[in-house]
């Protein structure tokens, strides 16, 4: 079913972005009978576009518009124009993800209450609790088809050789390795087939077994007749009337033509870089510091996750790629235990990387026999990606370059990210534990990677109880502008130690209920 709405229709909800937040919100609203236009900066991909080839998929789907990496970390030198590793296309970052679907832990919503003020950080409690979100986590698990959950009824994936190696090493050091809850079907479900375990599927599943809004939410939303998706539509700014109420968005299409789409409500779900960038680019006489920015917090408190990759070379073949991307987790240190020398926790996520990416990230710019010998040992490698809580720090931020502009005429974003002392302590502790597990499993050499461009991007438009502390309230609604919402990971108040997608989806389901209720009551 093809739906087309008029640019002058001011009864519509306009959603900017089509990933975990925007795609989910569009489906939830459409199924409630609310008509929406989804504006997506990138093109529309089909399943036939997906290949099990890391570099081809990188070139095909990655957001490569110029950005500047800033801050005192190695990433500023190794990836000066690629601070993040995100997708530009319908489906957004739900195309490029491992499918790991973890709930936040209860304490991660209350980091300030738990740990108090932390020097150099800007830690805040969420205005919601785990109990508030728990029912929506269950709905999200059902929607995504998360393995090992009651909501989906799907069993976990069978343990791979990679999983078994890590599980044995964990057991020997007194840690526990468990199967990862994944949004990758183990049985045919919800119109999607079971995983074929072909590997190299982080950047898209060519069978459709892995959940994405491209495969699931967007087509379902369109089937209602209440959604129009406009790919290749880059939003330039949000407009408002003399009262400050949002009236619509100005965007440019593939041909370079500008259009103004009127709206009753605008929901921004363009990720933690583009969402604050859009608000800052929407500055006006009424909002000189950017839209929804009376607190000065738009673009601030940018969070990724603390950690990196760590891989051991085993005596025998592991073939880690013959597995889901993340077959298991070690959650032994995911709690908040300051006696370790840092607050908050981390997950050790068993992660397979293909040889092309391993070559790029094992030692960026490296050369010589030692590196060559390690790469020759690729089939014997086993290891982790470490996913640790990244504390909110105000100076970690998204700002607009003062002079340089992109192909749309917009100031390019400057992405500044430094490490807090807590990050440094957590990296030290997690590297020690990961090394111990790998060595207990028999590793003869352990390789520790530098950080690579972030795929988990959070904060920059955070939730807060008080307007002066953040950008949106507990519903993701702007403190300043009633008909402006944030619907992606930029509304996160803390990063947690978990992959963000499940929480973004749960928040979007919850937000859709609120928006529908408020629209029905004529409150927005």
Short mmCIF file of C-alpha atoms in Angstrom, two decimals, residues 97-420:
data_model
loop_
_atom_site.label_atom_id
_atom_site.label_comp_id
_atom_site.label_asym_id
_atom_site.label_seq_id
_atom_site.Cartn_x
_atom_site.Cartn_y
_atom_site.Cartn_z
CA UNK A 97 23.76 -4.21 15.03
CA UNK A 98 24.47 -7.57 16.61
CA UNK A 99 20.92 -8.12 17.83
CA UNK A 100 21.94 -8.06 21.51
CA UNK A 101 18.78 -7.16 23.45
CA UNK A 102 19.49 -6.55 27.11
CA UNK A 103 17.33 -4.72 29.61
CA UNK A 104 18.91 -1.99 31.70
CA UNK A 105 19.49 -3.02 35.29
CA UNK A 106 17.45 -1.34 38.03
CA UNK A 107 20.39 0.59 39.48
CA UNK A 108 21.29 2.10 36.11
CA UNK A 109 18.23 4.36 36.26
CA UNK A 110 19.39 5.80 39.58
CA UNK A 111 23.11 6.37 39.17
CA UNK A 112 23.16 9.69 41.02
CA UNK A 113 21.12 8.41 43.96
CA UNK A 114 23.41 5.40 44.15
CA UNK A 115 26.80 7.07 43.77
CA UNK A 116 26.19 10.75 44.57
CA UNK A 117 28.06 13.56 42.86
CA UNK A 118 31.10 12.34 40.92
CA UNK A 119 33.82 14.90 40.26
CA UNK A 120 34.15 15.71 36.58
CA UNK A 121 30.91 13.95 35.67
CA UNK A 122 27.32 15.17 35.20
CA UNK A 123 25.51 12.09 36.47
CA UNK A 124 21.74 12.29 36.91
CA UNK A 125 18.90 9.91 37.75
CA UNK A 126 16.42 9.09 35.02
CA UNK A 127 12.94 10.48 35.77
CA UNK A 128 11.64 6.93 35.33
CA UNK A 129 12.48 3.69 37.09
CA UNK A 130 13.04 0.15 35.91
CA UNK A 131 9.53 -0.68 37.14
CA UNK A 132 8.09 2.04 34.89
CA UNK A 133 9.78 0.55 31.85
CA UNK A 134 9.50 -3.16 32.65
CA UNK A 135 6.09 -3.68 30.93
CA UNK A 136 7.45 -2.00 27.81
CA UNK A 137 10.58 -4.11 27.86
CA UNK A 138 8.31 -7.14 27.64
CA UNK A 139 6.44 -5.63 24.68
CA UNK A 140 9.76 -4.79 23.03
CA UNK A 141 11.04 -8.34 23.50
CA UNK A 142 7.89 -9.67 21.87
CA UNK A 143 8.19 -7.19 19.00
CA UNK A 144 11.84 -7.99 18.32
CA UNK A 145 11.54 -11.72 18.99
CA UNK A 146 14.27 -11.79 21.62
CA UNK A 147 15.61 -15.30 22.24
CA UNK A 148 15.46 -16.73 25.74
CA UNK A 149 12.55 -14.53 26.82
CA UNK A 150 9.03 -15.45 27.85
CA UNK A 151 7.73 -12.70 25.59
CA UNK A 152 9.01 -14.33 22.40
CA UNK A 153 8.98 -18.00 23.39
CA UNK A 154 12.12 -18.48 21.29
CA UNK A 155 14.99 -20.62 22.62
CA UNK A 156 18.53 -19.33 22.71
CA UNK A 157 20.90 -20.05 19.84
CA UNK A 158 22.85 -23.28 20.10
CA UNK A 159 26.29 -22.76 21.72
CA UNK A 160 29.01 -22.22 19.14
CA UNK A 161 32.66 -23.21 19.47
CA UNK A 162 33.42 -19.57 20.26
CA UNK A 163 30.88 -19.63 23.09
CA UNK A 164 32.25 -22.91 24.44
CA UNK A 165 35.83 -21.62 24.56
CA UNK A 166 34.80 -18.52 26.51
CA UNK A 167 32.46 -20.48 28.76
CA UNK A 168 35.28 -22.81 29.76
CA UNK A 169 37.68 -19.95 30.40
CA UNK A 170 35.04 -18.14 32.46
CA UNK A 171 34.37 -21.23 34.54
CA UNK A 172 38.07 -21.59 35.31
CA UNK A 173 38.26 -18.05 36.76
CA UNK A 174 34.97 -18.26 38.64
CA UNK A 175 32.95 -16.14 36.21
CA UNK A 176 29.76 -17.15 34.41
CA UNK A 177 29.13 -17.12 30.69
CA UNK A 178 25.52 -17.18 29.48
CA UNK A 179 23.81 -17.21 26.09
CA UNK A 180 23.05 -13.74 24.75
CA UNK A 181 19.41 -12.69 24.32
CA UNK A 182 19.31 -11.84 20.63
CA UNK A 183 16.72 -10.35 18.28
CA UNK A 184 17.71 -13.02 15.77
CA UNK A 185 15.19 -15.77 15.20
CA UNK A 186 16.11 -19.30 16.21
CA UNK A 187 12.84 -20.46 14.66
CA UNK A 188 10.67 -18.91 11.99
CA UNK A 189 8.60 -16.22 13.68
CA UNK A 190 6.64 -13.10 12.79
CA UNK A 191 7.23 -13.48 9.07
CA UNK A 192 11.00 -13.82 9.47
CA UNK A 193 13.00 -17.04 8.99
CA UNK A 194 15.41 -18.70 11.39
CA UNK A 195 19.09 -17.70 11.48
CA UNK A 196 21.27 -19.52 8.94
CA UNK A 197 24.47 -18.93 10.99
CA UNK A 198 26.44 -17.70 8.00
CA UNK A 199 28.43 -15.15 10.03
CA UNK A 200 29.53 -11.63 9.02
CA UNK A 201 25.97 -10.34 9.51
CA UNK A 202 26.59 -7.43 11.86
CA UNK A 203 25.88 -5.03 8.99
CA UNK A 204 22.70 -6.65 7.81
CA UNK A 205 21.04 -10.05 7.58
CA UNK A 206 20.43 -11.17 4.01
CA UNK A 207 17.88 -13.73 5.18
CA UNK A 208 15.84 -11.39 7.37
CA UNK A 209 16.31 -13.46 10.54
CA UNK A 210 17.63 -10.45 12.46
CA UNK A 211 15.05 -7.87 13.49
CA UNK A 212 15.32 -4.40 11.99
CA UNK A 213 12.84 -1.65 11.35
CA UNK A 214 13.73 -2.05 7.67
CA UNK A 215 12.47 -5.65 7.75
CA UNK A 216 9.69 -5.38 10.28
CA UNK A 217 8.36 -2.13 11.75
CA UNK A 218 8.40 0.07 8.66
CA UNK A 219 6.62 -2.44 6.36
CA UNK A 220 4.05 -3.12 9.08
CA UNK A 221 3.48 0.59 9.59
CA UNK A 222 3.08 1.15 5.85
CA UNK A 223 0.58 -1.71 5.62
CA UNK A 224 -1.82 0.28 7.83
CA UNK A 225 -2.05 3.04 5.22
CA UNK A 226 -1.24 5.59 7.93
CA UNK A 227 2.45 6.07 7.14
CA UNK A 228 4.39 7.66 4.34
CA UNK A 229 8.15 7.09 4.33
CA UNK A 230 10.20 9.59 2.35
CA UNK A 231 13.78 8.35 1.88
CA UNK A 232 16.63 10.65 0.80
CA UNK A 233 15.01 13.46 2.76
CA UNK A 234 17.44 15.39 4.95
CA UNK A 235 15.74 17.65 7.48
CA UNK A 236 17.39 21.05 7.64
CA UNK A 237 15.50 22.69 10.47
CA UNK A 238 12.36 22.63 12.59
CA UNK A 239 10.11 25.67 12.34
CA UNK A 240 7.81 27.17 14.98
CA UNK A 241 5.13 29.84 15.29
CA UNK A 242 5.21 33.00 17.36
CA UNK A 243 4.14 31.07 20.47
CA UNK A 244 7.05 28.68 20.09
CA UNK A 245 4.87 25.76 19.02
CA UNK A 246 6.41 23.54 16.34
CA UNK A 247 4.71 23.91 12.95
CA UNK A 248 6.72 21.57 10.71
CA UNK A 249 10.10 20.85 9.20
CA UNK A 250 12.10 22.11 6.23
CA UNK A 251 13.82 19.31 4.35
CA UNK A 252 15.71 18.74 1.12
CA UNK A 253 15.06 15.79 -1.20
CA UNK A 254 17.46 13.77 -3.34
CA UNK A 255 17.19 16.22 -6.23
CA UNK A 256 18.11 19.12 -3.98
CA UNK A 257 14.62 20.58 -3.82
CA UNK A 258 13.50 22.02 -0.52
CA UNK A 259 10.06 21.33 0.95
CA UNK A 260 8.22 22.40 4.07
CA UNK A 261 6.14 19.65 5.68
CA UNK A 262 3.56 20.93 8.12
CA UNK A 263 3.02 18.97 11.31
CA UNK A 264 0.87 18.76 14.41
CA UNK A 265 3.81 17.22 16.24
CA UNK A 266 7.46 16.51 15.44
CA UNK A 267 9.38 13.54 16.86
CA UNK A 268 13.15 13.63 16.35
CA UNK A 269 14.80 10.21 16.14
CA UNK A 270 17.96 10.83 14.19
CA UNK A 271 20.53 9.43 16.67
CA UNK A 272 22.69 11.16 19.25
CA UNK A 273 24.67 13.11 16.66
CA UNK A 274 22.01 14.27 14.22
CA UNK A 275 19.19 14.86 16.74
CA UNK A 276 21.00 17.54 18.77
CA UNK A 277 22.50 18.87 15.55
CA UNK A 278 19.00 19.42 14.17
CA UNK A 279 17.88 21.21 17.34
CA UNK A 280 20.96 23.43 17.28
CA UNK A 281 20.48 24.15 13.58
CA UNK A 282 16.89 25.21 14.35
CA UNK A 283 17.98 28.24 16.36
CA UNK A 284 15.77 31.30 15.90
CA UNK A 285 15.19 34.71 17.45
CA UNK A 286 12.97 33.02 20.02
CA UNK A 287 15.40 30.15 20.59
CA UNK A 288 18.86 31.67 19.94
CA UNK A 289 20.74 28.76 21.52
CA UNK A 290 18.82 26.16 19.58
CA UNK A 291 15.40 24.61 19.89
CA UNK A 292 14.46 22.95 23.24
CA UNK A 293 17.68 24.25 24.72
CA UNK A 294 16.69 26.52 27.61
CA UNK A 295 18.77 24.27 29.87
CA UNK A 296 21.85 24.54 27.67
CA UNK A 297 21.98 20.73 27.69
CA UNK A 298 21.29 20.05 23.99
CA UNK A 299 24.34 18.33 22.59
CA UNK A 300 25.87 17.76 26.05
CA UNK A 301 26.54 14.53 27.97
CA UNK A 302 27.39 12.51 24.86
CA UNK A 303 27.97 8.87 25.82
CA UNK A 304 29.19 5.85 23.91
CA UNK A 305 30.23 2.80 25.91
CA UNK A 306 33.46 2.28 27.81
CA UNK A 307 35.63 -0.48 26.47
CA UNK A 308 37.16 -1.99 23.41
CA UNK A 309 37.94 -5.31 21.73
CA UNK A 310 40.22 -7.94 23.26
CA UNK A 311 41.14 -11.16 21.45
CA UNK A 312 43.17 -14.18 22.47
CA UNK A 313 45.03 -16.54 20.16
CA UNK A 314 44.15 -20.12 21.10
CA UNK A 315 46.23 -23.27 20.45
CA UNK A 316 43.50 -24.75 18.24
CA UNK A 317 40.94 -23.62 15.71
CA UNK A 318 37.92 -21.70 17.03
CA UNK A 319 36.33 -20.36 13.82
CA UNK A 320 34.53 -17.65 15.75
CA UNK A 321 32.61 -16.52 12.68
CA UNK A 322 30.56 -19.76 12.67
CA UNK A 323 28.14 -18.29 15.14
CA UNK A 324 25.74 -15.41 15.72
CA UNK A 325 27.78 -12.25 16.02
CA UNK A 326 27.42 -12.24 19.81
CA UNK A 327 26.72 -15.78 21.03
CA UNK A 328 27.16 -15.09 24.73
CA UNK A 329 27.92 -12.73 27.59
CA UNK A 330 29.89 -12.63 30.81
CA UNK A 331 27.87 -10.40 33.16
CA UNK A 332 29.84 -11.09 36.33
CA UNK A 333 30.99 -7.46 36.63
CA UNK A 334 27.86 -5.70 35.33
CA UNK A 335 26.76 -4.54 38.78
CA UNK A 336 27.67 -1.33 40.61
CA UNK A 337 30.53 -2.22 42.97
CA UNK A 338 32.86 0.74 43.70
CA UNK A 339 35.29 -1.59 45.50
CA UNK A 340 36.59 -2.50 42.04
CA UNK A 341 37.90 1.05 41.71
CA UNK A 342 35.09 2.38 39.54
CA UNK A 343 31.35 2.89 39.75
CA UNK A 344 28.91 1.14 37.40
CA UNK A 345 29.65 -2.06 35.53
CA UNK A 346 30.39 -3.71 32.23
CA UNK A 347 29.44 -6.70 30.10
CA UNK A 348 31.99 -8.85 28.33
CA UNK A 349 30.25 -9.62 25.04
CA UNK A 350 31.66 -12.50 23.02
CA UNK A 351 31.97 -10.94 19.58
CA UNK A 352 33.17 -12.25 16.27
CA UNK A 353 34.79 -9.86 13.83
CA UNK A 354 35.62 -10.84 10.27
CA UNK A 355 39.22 -10.92 9.09
CA UNK A 356 38.88 -7.65 7.11
CA UNK A 357 37.75 -5.70 10.17
CA UNK A 358 40.20 -7.55 12.40
CA UNK A 359 42.98 -6.42 10.07
CA UNK A 360 41.79 -2.82 10.33
CA UNK A 361 41.24 -2.66 14.08
CA UNK A 362 43.72 -5.04 15.68
CA UNK A 363 46.46 -2.44 15.42
CA UNK A 364 45.36 0.56 13.31
CA UNK A 365 48.25 1.64 11.09
CA UNK A 366 50.29 -1.27 12.41
CA UNK A 367 52.92 -3.13 10.45
CA UNK A 368 55.37 -5.97 10.89
CA UNK A 369 55.75 -9.68 11.60
CA UNK A 370 54.04 -9.68 14.99
CA UNK A 371 50.84 -8.24 13.55
CA UNK A 372 51.07 -10.52 10.51
CA UNK A 373 51.47 -13.56 12.77
CA UNK A 374 48.41 -12.60 14.81
CA UNK A 375 46.28 -12.15 11.68
CA UNK A 376 47.55 -15.52 10.41
CA UNK A 377 46.08 -16.91 13.62
CA UNK A 378 42.61 -15.51 12.85
CA UNK A 379 40.94 -18.93 12.82
CA UNK A 380 42.28 -19.55 16.33
CA UNK A 381 41.05 -16.28 17.81
CA UNK A 382 38.37 -15.86 20.49
CA UNK A 383 37.44 -12.72 22.31
CA UNK A 384 35.20 -9.95 23.46
CA UNK A 385 33.89 -6.52 22.94
CA UNK A 386 33.69 -4.81 26.32
CA UNK A 387 30.49 -2.83 26.91
CA UNK A 388 30.80 -0.67 30.01
CA UNK A 389 28.81 2.24 31.40
CA UNK A 390 30.09 5.56 30.15
CA UNK A 391 29.44 8.35 32.65
CA UNK A 392 27.71 11.51 31.47
CA UNK A 393 30.27 14.31 31.16
CA UNK A 394 29.09 17.72 30.03
CA UNK A 395 32.16 18.45 27.92
CA UNK A 396 31.57 15.30 25.86
CA UNK A 397 29.39 16.93 23.30
CA UNK A 398 28.05 17.59 19.82
CA UNK A 399 28.62 21.12 18.57
CA UNK A 400 28.37 22.88 15.22
CA UNK A 401 31.53 23.73 13.32
CA UNK A 402 31.81 27.54 13.12
CA UNK A 403 32.65 27.68 9.40
CA UNK A 404 32.66 24.31 7.62
CA UNK A 405 29.42 23.10 6.04
CA UNK A 406 28.20 19.85 4.50
CA UNK A 407 26.55 19.13 1.14
CA UNK A 408 23.23 20.40 2.51
CA UNK A 409 24.72 23.72 3.60
CA UNK A 410 24.52 22.75 7.29
CA UNK A 411 27.40 23.25 9.74
CA UNK A 412 29.11 19.91 10.17
CA UNK A 413 29.01 18.33 13.64
CA UNK A 414 32.05 18.23 15.89
CA UNK A 415 31.93 15.15 18.11
CA UNK A 416 34.06 15.61 21.23
CA UNK A 417 34.69 12.61 23.45
CA UNK A 418 37.19 12.23 26.25
CA UNK A 419 37.59 9.60 28.96
CA UNK A 420 36.54 10.22 32.56
#
